[in-house]
Amino acid sequence: MDLKLLDSPPTTAERDAVDGVLGPPASAWVGGERGADGHAALGGHAARAQRHLLLPVLHEVQGRIGWISPAALGYVCRRLTIPPAEAYGVASFYALFALEPRAPLVTHVCTDIACMCRGSSELVAELERTVGPAGEHPGNGRSIWLESPCLGMCERAPAALVTRAGDEAHEHEIAPASASDVAAALASADAPSPPPPLVPQAGDPSLRLLRRIGRVDPGSLDSYRAAGGYAALRAAIDMGPAGVIREVTDSRLLGRGGAAFPTGRKWDAVARNPVRPHYLVCNADESEPGTFKDRVVIEHDPFALVEAMTIAGFATGCERAFVYLRGEYPLAWERLSTAITGARARGFLGDDVMGAGVRFDIELRKGAGAYICGEETALFNSIEGYRGEPRSKPPFPVDSGLFSKPTVVNNVESLINVLDIVLEGGAAFARIGTEQSTGTRLFCLSGCVERPGLYEAPFGVKLGELLEMAGGVAGGRQLKAVLLGGAAGAFVGPDKLDLELSFEATREVGTTLGSGVIMAFDETVDLVPVLLRIAAFFRDESCGQCVPCRVGTVRQQEALLRLASERPRGTVADELALLDEIGQAMRDASICGLGQTAANAIDSAVRELRVFERAAG
């Protein structure tokens, strides 16, 4: 079947953007010369093999032009031999891509729950008064501001992300952001110097995962090595792949992304799989509202991730790895790119790692604003150039993952734990924390606390102790609630301050640690708008593939809006019963974790905090 391509020719800038990623067209399949008979053309297989570059190409067009025009999309389709309907389906899937003309300078202002607690509503109101409505800038037409879901800078809320398209495209964060900051960015887009990390424990000798942050230069491999970097990789090579997996298994390390799957078991399954090649994927698409731990690690200790991934690849027989990094993290992208390039130049990546005959290399992939791509199989589809929709399981990634090959998937925090496991042994690591939750954990404290930031503590620390480490509730006000695990987590009340933060203890009380979110709300916060924001988040972020999630997230939000406006359908009790039924349907029948957890926080607020009890009375 012939492809029906878009006819409009791309502009020179659009063509250059695409060719800059794919190289010049080399065959008739992608616009080159046909064969001697005027009909035959070679190169179709080669072009189709590049489909995994679709996301990078779309990013390049967006960065160069500011939006993806039909002509640019048509040229992308010709270069990659992708049907336009499929390419449009991919481009329209991601929130950061614009398919309509847009100003080249855009400031995204976060209005998610952490920023709500820190004044984003007032910031938006001031922008509407002084600059103009979202999506407009009457003064010049060259810049606009937009409201945005969580940008992953919750410790510095309220936050904004500035993107400037053009030949010298640039992105940077502003956090905390004021109306004057946003107005200045819309006028010039000059980037301020990156702020120092908010790690209040910096300098604490007991730190393990965060001990180098603030002490090493994130752009210097020599600085990293002077702080002990690459000693773990040397030790791993000496003990061999089986030895590394044995130590990781003995450590009883559980995944830190929320699922808490045993890391050693996952690695062993891939290492033993006879199908080749194997792939390693680092899931750095932490889009859970309230989560920023992986961003801080990558920004300020990027070589640790590169080294940990190299050990994981060596142990599991992976020669090629991908880091799927959240699209809203420009500083993390810059520093990790520099680290990968530097490690490759010095022989720590490539065909002969450390002269040990080990072949391993890392490629970066940038997400484009889709929370669902944090789900591992949706992430695979995104890397491969398809819509980021989850796959049905089984098969599981250890058998059929990226490019349908055995794949190891870990997040950043899980991987960097491996450095100490290799150096000190799995048994020593297992003595830290609790019996079932070993090691230390990174906690993202935000909201109404005195000292928001990234904290590290052994598993088993109590919730109240962690809040005390952050200076308690800001302004000495009373604590109303804490959201554990982010939007997909659950609310607990002040009566749970003695809760032990471990996988097993939180499971016993019906909550979760999730991605390490600890978001506090004081007595001045109305939780109803927070619940509405969570419901809107899941409605927007549902990929729409399965009915329970696609319809359930909409119906959940509608019921909450009726309750919030005190116009229930029937009685308040009827609406609460409907919410419970919707939530149960999503948990039972959704394909992936998004739908299965979309009602958790709302259900906990209704049951534990009795948010709508007054209306029911």
XYZ file of C-alpha atoms in Angstrom, residues 297-593:
297
model
C 20.355 13.516 41.556
C 20.822 13.918 37.803
C 21.429 17.658 38.031
C 24.012 17.430 40.792
C 25.522 13.913 40.605
C 25.061 12.759 36.974
C 28.175 10.588 36.814
C 26.766 8.422 39.611
C 23.872 7.455 37.354
C 26.184 6.800 34.406
C 28.399 4.555 36.544
C 25.431 2.718 38.087
C 23.903 2.082 34.659
C 27.222 0.733 33.408
C 27.306 -1.742 36.300
C 23.704 -2.777 35.605
C 24.436 -3.240 31.908
C 27.571 -5.274 32.639
C 25.719 -7.529 35.088
C 22.731 -8.229 32.837
C 24.431 -8.490 29.455
C 23.125 -5.207 28.088
C 25.381 -3.391 25.647
C 22.964 -0.568 24.890
C 20.973 1.559 27.313
C 18.526 4.422 27.173
C 17.754 7.118 29.718
C 14.203 8.370 29.215
C 14.373 11.791 30.849
C 11.398 13.967 31.605
C 10.999 16.714 28.991
C 10.575 19.464 31.580
C 14.104 18.975 32.985
C 16.437 21.091 30.807
C 19.239 21.399 33.375
C 19.191 17.665 34.053
C 19.324 17.022 30.281
C 22.304 19.326 29.859
C 24.284 17.869 32.743
C 23.541 14.237 31.959
C 24.447 14.803 28.297
C 27.760 16.300 29.418
C 28.385 13.384 31.776
C 27.701 10.758 29.102
C 29.943 12.535 26.612
C 32.698 12.930 29.189
C 32.510 9.301 30.297
C 32.641 8.119 26.689
C 35.668 10.304 25.921
C 37.564 8.876 28.895
C 36.809 5.210 28.185
C 34.081 4.692 30.778
C 31.530 4.108 28.015
C 31.970 2.606 24.567
C 33.431 -0.552 23.051
C 36.041 -1.219 25.742
C 34.905 0.143 29.097
C 37.860 0.664 31.446
C 39.982 -1.550 29.164
C 38.090 -4.606 30.420
C 36.579 -5.662 27.103
C 33.106 -4.593 28.223
C 30.913 -2.944 25.581
C 28.264 -0.553 26.899
C 26.868 2.813 25.865
C 23.973 5.109 26.793
C 21.576 7.132 24.670
C 19.354 9.920 25.956
C 15.691 10.246 25.060
C 13.604 13.241 26.070
C 9.966 12.839 27.067
C 7.414 15.354 25.858
C 4.914 15.856 28.632
C 3.040 12.575 29.145
C 2.705 11.239 32.707
C 1.691 7.835 31.369
C 5.196 7.349 29.934
C 6.387 6.706 33.473
C 4.701 3.313 33.050
C 7.454 1.044 31.771
C 5.735 -0.393 28.694
C 4.344 3.007 27.666
C 7.929 4.227 27.939
C 9.066 1.471 25.544
C 6.449 2.524 23.001
C 7.537 6.142 23.327
C 11.205 5.321 22.718
C 10.249 3.185 19.717
C 8.376 6.091 18.125
C 4.800 5.165 18.950
C 2.123 6.656 21.157
C 3.011 6.223 24.813
C 0.260 3.721 25.539
C 0.837 0.844 27.970
C 1.056 -2.717 26.712
C -0.838 -5.630 28.171
C 1.173 -7.967 30.400
C 2.343 -10.684 30.004
C 4.790 -10.749 28.332
C 6.781 -8.861 30.921
C 9.767 -6.634 30.089
C 12.312 -9.236 31.214
C 11.103 -11.355 28.273
C 9.798 -8.801 25.774
C 10.469 -5.159 26.489
C 12.147 -2.492 24.403
C 12.181 -3.496 20.712
C 10.572 -6.770 21.928
C 13.823 -7.864 23.571
C 14.624 -8.703 27.225
C 14.859 -5.412 29.072
C 15.903 -4.208 32.511
C 13.971 -1.157 33.693
C 14.982 0.755 36.825
C 14.535 4.316 37.953
C 17.356 6.636 38.978
C 17.138 6.064 42.732
C 17.074 2.283 42.338
C 20.187 2.351 40.172
C 22.372 4.608 42.300
C 21.827 2.306 45.293
C 23.833 -0.292 43.378
C 27.075 1.667 43.821
C 27.169 1.113 47.582
C 25.855 -2.441 47.267
C 28.809 -3.383 45.068
C 31.359 -1.644 47.293
C 30.130 -2.802 50.707
C 28.308 -6.020 49.841
C 24.653 -6.923 49.742
C 24.520 -8.226 53.290
C 25.825 -4.937 54.738
C 23.279 -2.984 52.706
C 20.467 -5.236 53.953
C 21.279 -4.351 57.564
C 20.163 -0.754 56.910
C 16.465 0.041 57.165
C 13.911 -2.609 58.079
C 13.647 -6.349 57.469
C 11.556 -5.976 54.321
C 12.624 -2.470 53.252
C 16.397 -2.322 53.122
C 18.650 0.671 52.624
C 17.837 4.342 52.705
C 15.110 6.208 50.851
C 14.903 9.593 49.177
C 11.904 11.650 50.276
C 10.558 14.666 48.398
C 9.203 17.071 51.015
C 7.092 19.928 49.717
C 3.938 21.882 50.435
C 3.494 23.622 53.772
C 6.810 22.697 55.409
C 9.422 25.120 56.689
C 12.334 23.653 54.701
C 11.117 21.876 51.562
C 13.711 19.840 49.712
C 15.128 16.383 49.109
C 15.849 14.309 52.206
C 17.449 10.912 52.763
C 16.594 8.639 55.673
C 16.728 4.902 56.430
C 13.526 2.988 55.909
C 11.632 2.882 59.170
C 11.882 6.594 59.916
C 8.561 7.905 61.199
C 6.495 10.422 59.283
C 6.607 12.903 62.167
C 10.398 12.612 62.382
C 10.732 13.372 58.699
C 8.512 16.435 58.997
C 10.619 17.610 61.943
C 13.737 17.271 59.777
C 12.037 19.710 57.396
C 11.376 22.185 60.218
C 7.766 21.185 60.778
C 4.761 22.960 59.361
C 5.620 26.390 57.974
C 4.757 29.344 60.168
C 4.017 27.124 63.160
C 0.543 26.372 61.826
C -1.356 23.161 62.481
C -0.989 20.171 60.207
C -4.193 19.203 58.392
C -3.042 16.330 56.157
C -0.097 14.720 54.407
C -0.174 13.279 50.897
C 2.050 10.210 50.688
C 3.214 8.952 47.305
C 1.933 11.814 45.153
C -1.290 12.088 43.176
C -1.424 8.296 42.887
C -0.822 7.924 46.635
C -3.059 8.591 49.612
C -3.799 11.215 52.235
C -3.209 10.587 55.925
C -4.191 12.781 58.855
C -2.144 14.160 61.767
C -2.954 10.998 63.704
C -0.510 9.092 61.453
C 2.640 10.966 62.454
C 3.912 7.786 64.134
C 3.574 5.873 60.853
C 6.789 4.011 59.987
C 7.846 4.840 56.460
C 8.558 1.431 54.988
C 6.918 -0.597 52.270
C 5.370 -3.015 54.719
C 4.149 -0.478 57.297
C 2.480 1.805 54.778
C 0.875 -1.203 53.080
C -0.659 -2.265 56.404
C -2.506 1.049 56.790
C -3.682 1.120 53.170
C -1.308 3.746 51.828
C 1.954 3.740 49.872
C 5.368 5.356 49.695
C 5.088 5.481 45.919
C 7.786 7.714 44.497
C 8.760 9.174 47.870
C 6.398 12.166 47.954
C 5.702 13.727 51.355
C 3.470 16.748 50.721
C 2.154 18.564 53.807
C -0.995 20.698 54.005
C -1.639 23.064 56.885
C -4.896 24.248 58.430
C -5.263 27.098 55.926
C -5.432 24.791 52.878
C -8.841 23.878 51.508
C -8.448 20.288 50.345
C -11.398 20.372 47.941
C -9.507 22.361 45.248
C -6.573 19.996 45.781
C -8.797 17.006 45.057
C -10.223 18.736 42.003
C -6.698 19.355 40.729
C -5.767 15.701 41.243
C -8.906 14.583 39.407
C -8.182 16.978 36.517
C -4.608 15.696 36.373
C -5.687 12.085 35.906
C -8.372 13.040 33.399
C -5.791 14.882 31.307
C -3.048 12.283 31.662
C -5.111 9.176 30.889
C -3.874 7.825 27.562
C -7.452 6.918 26.668
C -6.606 3.381 25.575
C -8.916 1.559 28.005
C -12.520 2.465 28.824
C -12.366 2.149 32.635
C -9.662 4.829 32.858
C -10.710 6.984 29.914
C -14.307 7.274 31.111
C -13.729 6.739 34.821
C -11.348 9.669 35.271
C -13.877 11.987 33.596
C -16.807 10.718 35.672
C -14.700 10.991 38.832
C -13.949 14.633 38.129
C -17.600 15.374 37.302
C -18.779 13.894 40.604
C -16.194 15.911 42.530
C -17.237 19.111 40.754
C -20.855 18.500 41.743
C -19.825 17.905 45.348
C -17.579 20.979 45.379
C -20.388 23.186 44.042
C -22.828 21.655 46.573
C -25.090 20.500 43.754
C -24.963 16.711 44.092
C -26.946 14.400 41.886
C -29.269 13.005 44.538
C -27.692 13.217 47.991
C -24.081 13.679 48.987
C -24.116 10.055 50.095
C -25.241 9.054 46.595
C -22.339 10.943 45.041
C -19.844 9.427 47.451
C -21.180 5.972 46.660
C -20.777 6.732 42.948
C -17.204 7.889 43.503
C -16.470 4.648 45.335
C -17.978 2.593 42.503
C -16.025 4.489 39.835
C -12.796 4.052 41.758
C -13.336 0.338 42.197
C -14.068 -0.111 38.494
C -10.853 1.689 37.563
C -8.819 -0.356 40.039
C -10.257 -3.654 38.806
C -10.301 -3.138 35.061
C -7.729 -0.546 33.962
C -4.817 -1.771 31.868
C -2.080 -0.014 33.841
C -1.237 1.646 37.116
